[in-house]
Short mmCIF file of C-alpha atoms and ligand atoms in Angstrom, two decimals:
data_model
loop_
_atom_site.label_atom_id
_atom_site.label_comp_id
_atom_site.label_asym_id
_atom_site.label_seq_id
_atom_site.Cartn_x
_atom_site.Cartn_y
_atom_site.Cartn_z
CA MET H 2 -20.66 -20.58 -12.81
CA GLY H 3 -17.72 -18.01 -12.57
CA LEU H 4 -15.14 -18.00 -9.87
CA VAL H 5 -14.95 -14.65 -7.44
CA VAL H 6 -12.02 -14.48 -4.78
CA GLN H 7 -12.78 -12.35 -2.18
CA LYS H 8 -10.68 -11.01 1.14
CA PHE H 9 -10.98 -9.68 4.62
CA GLY H 10 -8.68 -7.18 6.47
CA GLY H 11 -8.10 -7.44 9.62
CA THR H 12 -11.27 -5.59 11.89
CA SER H 13 -13.20 -7.69 9.06
CA VAL H 14 -12.17 -11.31 11.30
CA GLY H 15 -11.02 -9.22 15.26
CA SER H 16 -13.44 -11.76 16.74
CA ALA H 17 -15.29 -14.43 16.68
CA GLU H 18 -18.32 -12.87 15.88
CA ARG H 19 -17.21 -10.61 12.95
CA ILE H 20 -15.34 -14.37 11.71
CA LEU H 21 -19.54 -15.95 11.73
CA HIS H 22 -19.98 -12.82 9.66
CA VAL H 23 -17.53 -13.31 7.27
CA ALA H 24 -18.11 -16.45 7.25
CA GLU H 25 -21.72 -15.10 6.16
CA ARG H 26 -20.41 -13.44 2.90
CA VAL H 27 -18.43 -16.27 1.43
CA ILE H 28 -22.30 -17.95 1.19
CA GLU H 29 -24.33 -15.10 -0.40
CA GLU H 30 -21.38 -15.41 -2.79
CA ARG H 31 -21.39 -19.06 -3.37
CA ASN H 32 -25.38 -19.13 -2.78
CA ARG H 33 -24.90 -16.78 -5.89
CA GLY H 34 -23.87 -19.56 -7.51
CA ASN H 35 -19.61 -18.99 -7.65
CA ASP H 36 -17.04 -20.91 -6.64
CA VAL H 37 -15.33 -19.31 -4.19
CA VAL H 38 -11.18 -18.70 -2.65
CA VAL H 39 -11.16 -16.89 0.49
CA VAL H 40 -8.90 -14.60 1.15
CA VAL H 41 -7.86 -13.22 4.93
CA SER H 42 -5.22 -11.57 6.89
CA ALA H 43 -4.84 -11.78 10.77
CA MET H 44 -7.43 -10.64 13.17
CA GLY H 45 -7.69 -6.94 14.04
CA LYS H 46 -3.97 -5.41 15.45
CA THR H 47 -2.28 -10.17 16.15
CA THR H 48 0.54 -8.28 13.87
CA ASP H 49 1.67 -5.34 15.39
CA SER H 50 1.19 -7.53 18.55
CA LEU H 51 3.60 -9.95 17.11
CA VAL H 52 6.13 -7.14 16.14
CA THR H 53 6.31 -5.30 19.46
CA LEU H 54 6.37 -9.08 20.94
CA ALA H 55 10.13 -9.43 18.43
CA SER H 56 11.08 -6.03 20.16
CA GLU H 57 10.79 -7.57 24.06
CA ILE H 58 13.21 -10.00 22.87
CA ASN H 59 15.39 -8.85 21.03
CA PRO H 60 16.03 -5.89 19.48
CA LYS H 61 17.15 -5.98 15.77
CA PRO H 62 14.96 -9.74 15.52
CA SER H 63 16.10 -11.67 12.18
CA LYS H 64 14.21 -10.81 9.56
CA ARG H 65 14.04 -14.85 8.65
CA GLU H 66 13.26 -15.36 12.46
CA MET H 67 10.77 -12.08 11.89
CA ASP H 68 8.04 -13.68 8.95
CA VAL H 69 8.28 -17.15 11.01
CA LEU H 70 6.59 -15.00 13.90
CA LEU H 71 4.39 -12.91 11.65
CA SER H 72 2.42 -15.80 9.11
CA THR H 73 1.38 -17.08 12.39
CA GLY H 74 -1.18 -14.28 12.11
CA GLU H 75 -2.75 -15.77 9.19
CA GLN H 76 -2.71 -18.48 9.71
CA ILE H 77 -4.96 -18.52 13.15
CA THR H 78 -8.04 -16.49 10.80
CA ILE H 79 -7.50 -18.96 8.17
CA SER H 80 -8.90 -22.03 10.35
CA LEU H 81 -11.34 -20.00 12.47
CA LEU H 82 -13.12 -18.64 9.81
CA SER H 83 -12.83 -22.96 7.81
CA MET H 84 -14.48 -23.93 10.83
CA ALA H 85 -17.09 -21.49 10.57
CA LEU H 86 -17.80 -22.23 7.40
CA GLN H 87 -18.07 -25.95 8.79
CA ALA H 88 -20.16 -24.72 11.47
CA LYS H 89 -22.43 -23.39 9.19
CA GLY H 90 -22.09 -26.19 6.40
CA VAL H 91 -20.11 -25.20 4.16
CA ASP H 92 -17.57 -28.01 3.44
CA ALA H 93 -14.07 -25.73 3.07
CA ILE H 94 -10.93 -26.16 3.67
CA SER H 95 -7.49 -24.30 4.99
CA TYR H 96 -4.53 -23.51 3.32
CA THR H 97 -1.29 -21.23 4.57
CA GLY H 98 0.12 -19.71 1.32
CA TRP H 99 2.29 -23.04 1.09
CA GLN H 100 0.35 -24.78 1.11
CA ALA H 101 -1.61 -22.98 -1.75
CA GLY H 102 1.16 -22.49 -3.78
CA ILE H 103 2.64 -19.29 -3.08
CA GLU H 104 5.98 -18.64 -4.17
CA THR H 105 8.35 -15.87 -3.71
CA GLU H 106 11.62 -14.87 -4.45
CA ASP H 107 14.57 -15.07 -1.66
CA VAL H 108 13.58 -12.04 -0.02
CA HIS H 109 12.23 -11.96 4.25
CA GLY H 110 9.65 -8.65 5.19
CA ASN H 111 9.50 -8.01 1.91
CA ALA H 112 8.69 -10.38 -1.16
CA ARG H 113 7.36 -10.85 -4.47
CA ILE H 114 5.78 -12.92 -5.68
CA VAL H 115 6.81 -15.56 -9.11
CA LYS H 116 5.46 -17.48 -8.88
CA ILE H 117 1.99 -19.66 -8.43
CA GLN H 118 1.40 -22.89 -8.37
CA THR H 119 -1.63 -23.70 -8.06
CA GLU H 120 -3.42 -27.29 -9.03
CA LYS H 121 -4.07 -28.23 -5.07
CA VAL H 122 -6.28 -25.23 -4.52
CA GLN H 123 -8.20 -26.28 -7.76
CA GLU H 124 -8.69 -29.87 -7.03
CA GLN H 125 -10.21 -28.19 -3.40
CA LEU H 126 -12.40 -25.77 -5.77
CA GLN H 127 -13.89 -28.72 -7.95
CA GLN H 128 -14.24 -31.11 -4.91
CA GLY H 129 -17.19 -28.70 -4.40
CA LYS H 130 -15.32 -26.62 -1.10
CA VAL H 131 -14.53 -22.65 -0.41
CA VAL H 132 -11.06 -23.26 0.15
CA VAL H 133 -9.66 -20.88 2.79
CA VAL H 134 -5.66 -19.15 1.98
CA ALA H 135 -3.67 -17.09 4.40
CA GLY H 136 -2.92 -13.77 3.10
CA PHE H 137 1.34 -12.21 3.22
CA GLN H 138 2.41 -15.27 3.07
CA GLY H 139 3.96 -17.17 0.65
CA VAL H 140 7.61 -19.69 0.63
CA THR H 141 11.08 -19.54 -1.05
CA ASP H 142 12.09 -22.12 -3.71
CA THR H 143 14.19 -24.10 -1.10
CA GLY H 144 12.03 -24.05 1.58
CA ASP H 145 12.06 -20.65 3.31
CA ILE H 146 8.97 -18.68 4.91
CA THR H 147 8.17 -15.25 3.48
CA THR H 148 5.85 -12.49 4.09
CA LEU H 149 5.47 -10.58 1.44
CA GLY H 150 4.97 -6.08 3.37
CA ARG H 151 2.58 -4.77 5.15
CA GLY H 152 -0.59 -5.10 3.89
CA GLY H 153 0.12 -7.99 1.73
CA SER H 154 -2.65 -9.13 2.19
CA ASP H 155 -4.85 -7.52 -0.92
CA THR H 156 -1.97 -8.72 -3.18
CA THR H 157 -2.48 -12.46 -2.27
CA ALA H 158 -5.85 -12.83 -3.07
CA VAL H 159 -4.90 -10.32 -7.11
CA ALA H 160 -2.04 -12.48 -7.13
CA ILE H 161 -4.88 -15.90 -6.75
CA ALA H 162 -7.73 -14.11 -8.46
CA ALA H 163 -4.50 -13.90 -11.66
CA ALA H 164 -3.39 -17.15 -11.65
CA LEU H 165 -7.32 -19.42 -10.98
CA LYS H 166 -8.39 -16.56 -13.96
CA ALA H 167 -11.08 -15.34 -11.16
CA ASP H 168 -14.37 -12.90 -12.32
CA LYS H 169 -13.24 -11.04 -9.88
CA CYS H 170 -11.42 -10.18 -6.65
CA ASP H 171 -13.27 -8.11 -4.10
CA ILE H 172 -11.59 -6.94 -1.34
CA TYR H 173 -13.95 -6.29 1.14
CA THR H 174 -12.36 -3.33 4.60
CA ASP H 175 -13.52 -1.17 6.51
CA VAL H 176 -14.49 1.43 4.87
CA THR H 177 -17.54 1.48 2.17
CA GLY H 178 -14.84 1.69 -1.00
CA VAL H 179 -11.74 3.51 -1.58
CA PHE H 180 -12.75 7.31 -0.88
CA THR H 181 -11.19 10.65 -2.18
CA THR H 182 -9.35 10.83 0.75
CA ASP H 183 -9.18 9.48 3.64
CA PRO H 184 -12.55 8.70 5.63
CA ARG H 185 -11.18 9.10 8.80
CA PHE H 186 -8.82 11.88 8.51
CA VAL H 187 -11.20 14.70 6.20
CA LYS H 188 -14.75 13.99 6.98
CA SER H 189 -16.51 15.70 3.41
CA ALA H 190 -13.79 12.67 1.61
CA ARG H 191 -16.33 10.93 -0.66
CA LYS H 192 -17.19 7.25 -1.68
CA LEU H 193 -15.26 7.31 -5.60
CA LEU H 194 -18.03 5.35 -7.96
CA ALA H 195 -15.36 4.33 -9.78
CA ILE H 196 -10.47 4.94 -10.67
CA SER H 197 -8.40 3.82 -12.93
CA TYR H 198 -5.81 1.26 -11.87
CA ASP H 199 -3.18 3.60 -12.99
CA GLU H 200 -4.59 6.42 -10.77
CA MET H 201 -5.41 4.62 -7.75
CA LEU H 202 -2.08 2.55 -8.05
CA GLU H 203 -0.64 6.48 -7.28
CA LEU H 204 -2.36 6.79 -4.94
CA ALA H 205 -1.49 3.63 -2.56
CA ASN H 206 1.82 4.40 -3.47
CA LEU H 207 1.48 7.53 -1.76
CA GLY H 208 -0.11 6.54 1.39
CA ALA H 209 -3.26 5.59 0.52
CA GLY H 210 -2.86 2.30 3.09
CA VAL H 211 -6.27 0.94 1.72
CA LEU H 212 -5.23 -1.01 -1.12
CA HIS H 213 -1.17 -2.52 -0.98
CA PRO H 214 -0.13 -1.46 -4.33
CA ARG H 215 0.99 -4.46 -5.42
CA ALA H 216 -2.34 -5.40 -5.35
CA VAL H 217 -2.61 -2.48 -7.42
CA GLU H 218 0.46 -3.47 -9.81
CA TYR H 219 -1.23 -7.06 -9.50
CA ALA H 220 -4.79 -6.05 -11.47
CA LYS H 221 -3.53 -3.75 -13.85
CA ASN H 222 -0.52 -6.85 -14.76
CA TYR H 223 -3.36 -9.45 -15.09
CA GLN H 224 -6.32 -7.05 -15.67
CA VAL H 225 -7.96 -8.25 -12.61
CA PRO H 226 -11.73 -6.47 -12.63
CA LEU H 227 -10.91 -5.30 -8.79
CA VAL H 228 -13.18 -3.40 -5.90
CA VAL H 229 -13.38 -2.29 -2.61
CA ARG H 230 -16.61 -2.33 -0.38
CA SER H 231 -17.58 -2.77 2.69
CA SER H 232 -17.32 -6.31 4.71
CA MET H 233 -20.23 -4.90 7.78
CA GLU H 234 -22.69 -2.48 4.33
CA GLN H 235 -24.04 -4.23 1.63
CA GLU H 236 -22.99 -0.74 0.16
CA GLU H 237 -22.12 -0.58 -4.11
CA GLY H 238 -18.14 0.21 -3.55
CA THR H 239 -15.88 1.38 -5.98
CA ILE H 240 -14.28 -0.44 -8.86
CA ILE H 241 -10.64 0.32 -9.38
CA GLU H 242 -9.79 -0.85 -13.92
CA GLU H 243 -8.38 0.38 -16.77
CA GLU H 244 -10.44 2.77 -18.52
CA VAL H 245 -12.48 5.02 -15.93
CA SER H 246 -14.96 8.10 -16.87
CA MET H 247 -14.45 11.25 -15.33
CA GLU H 248 -16.81 11.59 -12.92
CA GLN H 249 -17.78 15.49 -13.12
CA ASN H 250 -14.84 16.29 -15.81
CA LEU H 251 -12.53 15.99 -12.35
CA VAL H 252 -9.28 17.19 -12.79
CA VAL H 253 -8.39 15.42 -8.93
CA ARG H 254 -8.63 12.40 -8.12
CA GLY H 255 -8.28 11.68 -4.62
CA VAL H 256 -5.53 13.91 -2.24
CA ALA H 257 -3.28 10.73 -0.37
CA PHE H 258 -0.77 12.08 1.99
CA GLU H 259 2.01 10.37 4.39
CA ASP H 260 4.04 10.94 7.96
CA ASN H 261 7.14 10.26 8.85
CA ILE H 262 9.52 11.97 6.41
CA THR H 263 12.81 13.00 6.74
CA SER H 264 15.00 15.31 4.62
CA VAL H 265 18.51 15.21 3.78
CA THR H 266 21.17 17.34 2.23
CA VAL H 267 24.13 17.03 0.87
CA PHE H 268 26.28 20.15 0.87
CA GLY H 269 28.99 20.77 -1.49
CA LEU H 270 29.20 17.89 -3.21
CA ARG H 271 32.97 18.01 -5.54
CA ASN H 272 32.42 15.94 -7.87
CA PRO H 273 29.34 16.52 -10.38
CA LEU H 274 29.82 13.68 -12.64
CA THR H 275 29.80 10.39 -9.87
CA SER H 276 28.85 12.32 -6.49
CA LEU H 277 24.88 11.46 -7.63
CA SER H 278 26.00 7.54 -9.32
CA THR H 279 28.24 7.11 -5.37
CA ILE H 280 24.90 8.52 -2.92
CA PHE H 281 22.79 6.82 -4.84
CA THR H 282 24.40 3.00 -5.17
CA THR H 283 25.65 3.04 -2.53
CA LEU H 284 22.29 3.81 -0.69
CA ALA H 285 20.43 1.73 -1.90
CA SER H 286 23.16 -1.80 -1.38
CA HIS H 287 21.76 -1.53 1.81
CA HIS H 288 18.04 -1.41 0.74
CA ILE H 289 16.89 3.06 1.47
CA ASN H 290 15.09 3.94 0.30
CA VAL H 291 15.41 7.15 -1.93
CA ASP H 292 11.83 8.78 -2.75
CA ILE H 293 12.20 12.52 -4.01
CA ILE H 294 15.55 14.08 -4.87
CA ILE H 295 16.38 18.02 -5.49
CA GLN H 296 20.41 18.65 -7.11
CA SER H 297 21.80 22.61 -7.24
CA LEU H 298 24.95 23.49 -9.11
CA THR H 299 26.24 26.11 -6.46
CA ASN H 300 28.99 28.77 -8.66
CA ASP H 301 31.70 27.54 -7.11
CA GLN H 302 30.48 24.19 -9.57
CA LEU H 303 29.97 21.88 -6.77
CA THR H 304 27.23 20.26 -6.31
CA ASN H 305 23.97 19.88 -3.16
CA LEU H 306 22.19 17.55 -3.10
CA SER H 307 18.83 17.28 -1.54
CA PHE H 308 16.57 13.74 -0.71
CA SER H 309 13.94 12.21 1.18
CA ILE H 310 13.74 9.36 3.29
CA LYS H 311 11.04 7.64 6.11
CA ASP H 312 12.50 8.51 9.36
CA SER H 313 13.13 5.48 9.79
CA ASP H 314 16.00 4.77 7.57
CA LEU H 315 18.08 8.53 9.19
CA GLU H 316 20.22 6.80 11.30
CA GLU H 317 21.61 4.30 9.18
CA THR H 318 21.60 6.88 6.09
CA LEU H 319 24.08 9.11 8.19
CA ASN H 320 26.35 6.37 8.74
CA VAL H 321 26.51 4.93 5.34
CA LEU H 322 26.56 9.14 4.57
CA GLU H 323 29.98 10.24 7.04
CA GLU H 324 31.42 5.92 5.33
CA ASN H 325 32.21 7.24 3.00
CA LYS H 326 32.96 10.85 3.67
CA ALA H 327 35.81 10.27 1.45
CA GLU H 328 35.25 9.03 -1.88
CA LEU H 329 31.88 11.01 -1.57
CA GLY H 330 33.63 13.89 -0.97
CA TYR H 331 31.82 16.26 0.42
CA ASP H 332 30.70 19.49 2.92
CA LYS H 333 28.80 18.38 5.16
CA VAL H 334 25.38 16.68 6.03
CA THR H 335 21.68 18.49 7.48
CA SER H 336 18.89 16.13 7.65
CA GLU H 337 15.37 17.93 8.25
CA GLN H 338 13.08 14.94 10.56
CA GLY H 339 8.95 15.64 11.17
CA LEU H 340 8.00 16.32 7.83
CA ALA H 341 4.78 14.59 5.55
CA LYS H 342 4.17 13.77 2.04
CA VAL H 343 0.81 14.86 1.04
CA SER H 344 0.17 14.40 -2.97
CA ILE H 345 -3.10 15.22 -5.26
CA VAL H 346 -3.97 12.64 -8.13
CA GLY H 347 -6.11 12.35 -11.35
CA SER H 348 -5.26 11.55 -15.05
CA GLY H 349 -7.16 14.47 -15.50
CA MET H 350 -3.95 16.24 -15.27
CA ILE H 351 -2.59 15.02 -18.22
CA SER H 352 -4.71 18.23 -20.45
CA ASN H 353 -4.76 20.39 -17.52
CA PRO H 354 -1.76 23.06 -17.47
CA GLY H 355 -1.82 24.89 -13.92
CA VAL H 356 -2.27 22.23 -11.54
CA ALA H 357 1.11 21.97 -9.84
CA ALA H 358 0.10 25.74 -9.95
CA ASP H 359 -2.81 25.56 -8.93
CA MET H 360 -1.87 23.26 -5.94
CA PHE H 361 1.43 25.90 -4.56
CA LYS H 362 -1.23 29.19 -4.63
CA VAL H 363 -3.62 26.96 -2.28
CA LEU H 364 -0.84 25.53 0.42
CA SER H 365 0.99 28.86 0.26
CA GLN H 366 -2.01 30.68 0.90
CA GLU H 367 -2.70 28.54 4.47
CA LYS H 368 0.91 29.32 4.66
CA ILE H 369 2.42 26.44 4.28
CA ILE H 370 5.49 26.18 3.10
CA ILE H 371 6.39 23.70 0.54
CA LYS H 372 10.06 22.12 1.23
CA MET H 373 9.52 20.03 -1.52
CA VAL H 374 8.27 18.86 -4.63
CA SER H 375 7.81 16.21 -7.40
CA THR H 376 5.71 15.88 -10.04
CA SER H 377 4.81 12.42 -12.26
CA GLU H 378 1.58 12.90 -15.08
CA ILE H 379 -0.67 12.24 -12.61
CA LYS H 380 0.25 13.26 -9.96
CA VAL H 381 2.03 16.35 -7.31
CA SER H 382 3.29 16.02 -4.34
CA THR H 383 4.57 17.91 -1.44
CA VAL H 384 6.74 18.02 0.87
CA ILE H 385 5.88 19.80 4.49
CA GLU H 386 5.60 20.41 8.48
CA LYS H 387 3.80 17.41 9.93
CA GLU H 388 2.16 19.50 12.03
CA LYS H 389 0.33 20.91 9.26
CA MET H 390 -0.20 17.70 6.72
CA VAL H 391 -4.29 17.43 8.21
CA LYS H 392 -4.74 21.14 7.94
CA ALA H 393 -3.14 20.54 3.98
CA VAL H 394 -5.26 17.54 2.64
CA GLU H 395 -8.05 18.97 3.96
CA ILE H 396 -8.43 22.33 2.13
CA LEU H 397 -6.83 20.66 -0.74
CA HIS H 398 -9.81 18.73 -0.64
CA ASP H 399 -11.77 21.71 -0.95
CA ALA H 400 -10.40 23.44 -3.34
CA PHE H 401 -9.82 20.79 -5.91
CA GLU H 402 -13.72 20.65 -5.83
CA LEU H 403 -13.65 16.64 -3.90
CA SER H 404 -15.75 18.21 -0.88
CA LYS H 405 -18.41 19.10 -4.01
CA LEU H 406 -19.23 14.94 -5.13
CA PRO H 407 -22.29 13.41 -4.19
CA VAL H 408 -22.41 10.69 -1.28
CA HIS H 409 -22.67 8.15 -2.93
CA VAL H 410 -23.86 4.76 -1.12
P1 ADP J 2 -7.68 -3.94 5.27
O1 ADP J 2 -6.79 -4.02 6.87
O2 ADP J 2 -9.39 -4.64 5.74
O3 ADP J 2 -7.04 -4.29 4.91
P2 ADP J 2 -6.25 -1.50 6.21
O4 ADP J 2 -6.50 -1.25 7.43
O5 ADP J 2 -5.29 -1.67 5.92
O6 ADP J 2 -7.80 -2.19 5.75
O7 ADP J 2 -7.43 -0.46 5.28
C1 ADP J 2 -8.22 0.53 4.99
C2 ADP J 2 -8.28 2.18 6.22
O8 ADP J 2 -7.27 2.60 5.12
C3 ADP J 2 -9.38 2.48 5.73
O9 ADP J 2 -10.04 2.52 7.78
C4 ADP J 2 -8.99 4.03 5.56
O10 ADP J 2 -8.44 4.75 6.35
C5 ADP J 2 -7.61 3.67 5.31
N1 ADP J 2 -7.52 4.46 3.95
C6 ADP J 2 -6.47 5.21 3.57
N2 ADP J 2 -6.92 6.52 2.76
C7 ADP J 2 -7.20 5.84 1.90
C8 ADP J 2 -9.12 6.13 0.93
N3 ADP J 2 -8.18 7.23 -0.29
N4 ADP J 2 -10.19 5.73 0.55
C9 ADP J 2 -10.88 4.68 1.52
N5 ADP J 2 -10.41 3.96 3.02
C10 ADP J 2 -8.70 5.38 3.01
N1 LIG J 3 -1.19 -9.00 8.99
C1 LIG J 3 -1.00 -8.49 7.34
C2 LIG J 3 -0.88 -6.77 8.36
O1 LIG J 3 -0.72 -6.15 9.01
C3 LIG J 3 -0.71 -8.40 6.30
C4 LIG J 3 -2.54 -7.61 6.08
O2 LIG J 3 -3.29 -7.37 6.85
O3 LIG J 3 -2.13 -6.99 4.60
O4 LIG J 3 0.13 -6.25 7.98
MG1 MG J 4 -5.26 -2.79 4.41
#
């Protein structure tokens, strides 16, 4: 007898009917002879509605109170799914994050899990129960409720699977697996049968919302076999694992994208030795995440610096730069909003030079101007105008022959 952790996302538990259907998927797994821990998200768009509700009360709500509010979404689902299982004759018990022993660091809105005390969950499993755990939430060592960041229920599931040494973790969602790109935007996207942890981590970090990046990080660190599959269709999903054989010698395995990117340029920084460290230390202390960074030295020994941030961080970034202008010593700051980042990912790039060049050529043929670039061993990212984002994804998806992959069902 094995142990399986199943996770069901918001759409999959979006109505009473769907919760009853999820109960059937849990029972199927039990009938295969496995113990089951189920992790669920809030129903449908509940979390978004709660965020809107808070903004109607207070335009800048405290992060602690936001966590108390947002964690209620998942609490609704755990009770309803347990009731659904009980109605179908299966013994089940619901646990909030803190009841399930999920301890996090003391950070609101984006906490990391530091420890999971599994005793209670294990006791209930031993009594033959299905344990239904609220995703996305935990508790600090001083007893405050925290949340793990949007999409964080995936991370709860993988972390519990790792702590319980489960045989696998199945992420049930509204698509049939991990695709070469978001199938909602690109019709020729193809489901991959397998993808490596490293590639999936890049895709998730670069905007492929199908998995929370920390869930992939956890799965890799603890070597948890992870499967993404549909909660509706009985279709084989995508396995995410350490080593993956190259499907048809693919150099690129996926295209990821995200919008709401802003680039900021600081002109004429006077101190080449310290400007960079001072700027980025200051921004980090305000929790502003900087992504791509480009620096160039001008003829008169001044430094120009461009970097990309999320649109939502622009106001604070400009304020921070202005407040520290004297210390930083620069001429002026400009910014450009309405940008997007489009990235290609694949471990085949390591042994294939010229992939970045091919990407730039494809974009230039479509007259898409590249504003920023960043690369790693297995990815190339470009920042372009937001209006061109979907077009860029489509042409790159075709150019790297992902549209020609067989359709797996
Ligand atoms: P859940 O509520 O189940 O967690 P999410 O909305 O978080 O579901 O994630 C599933 C969505 O991820 C899909 O509906 C799809 O639009 C999006 N997505 C983005 N990139 C990909 C990709 N490469 N493969 C599959 N889905 C993707
Ligand atoms: N309910 C949370 C969200 O919408 C967490 C999750 O769904 O994973 O972000
Ligand atoms: Mg999700």
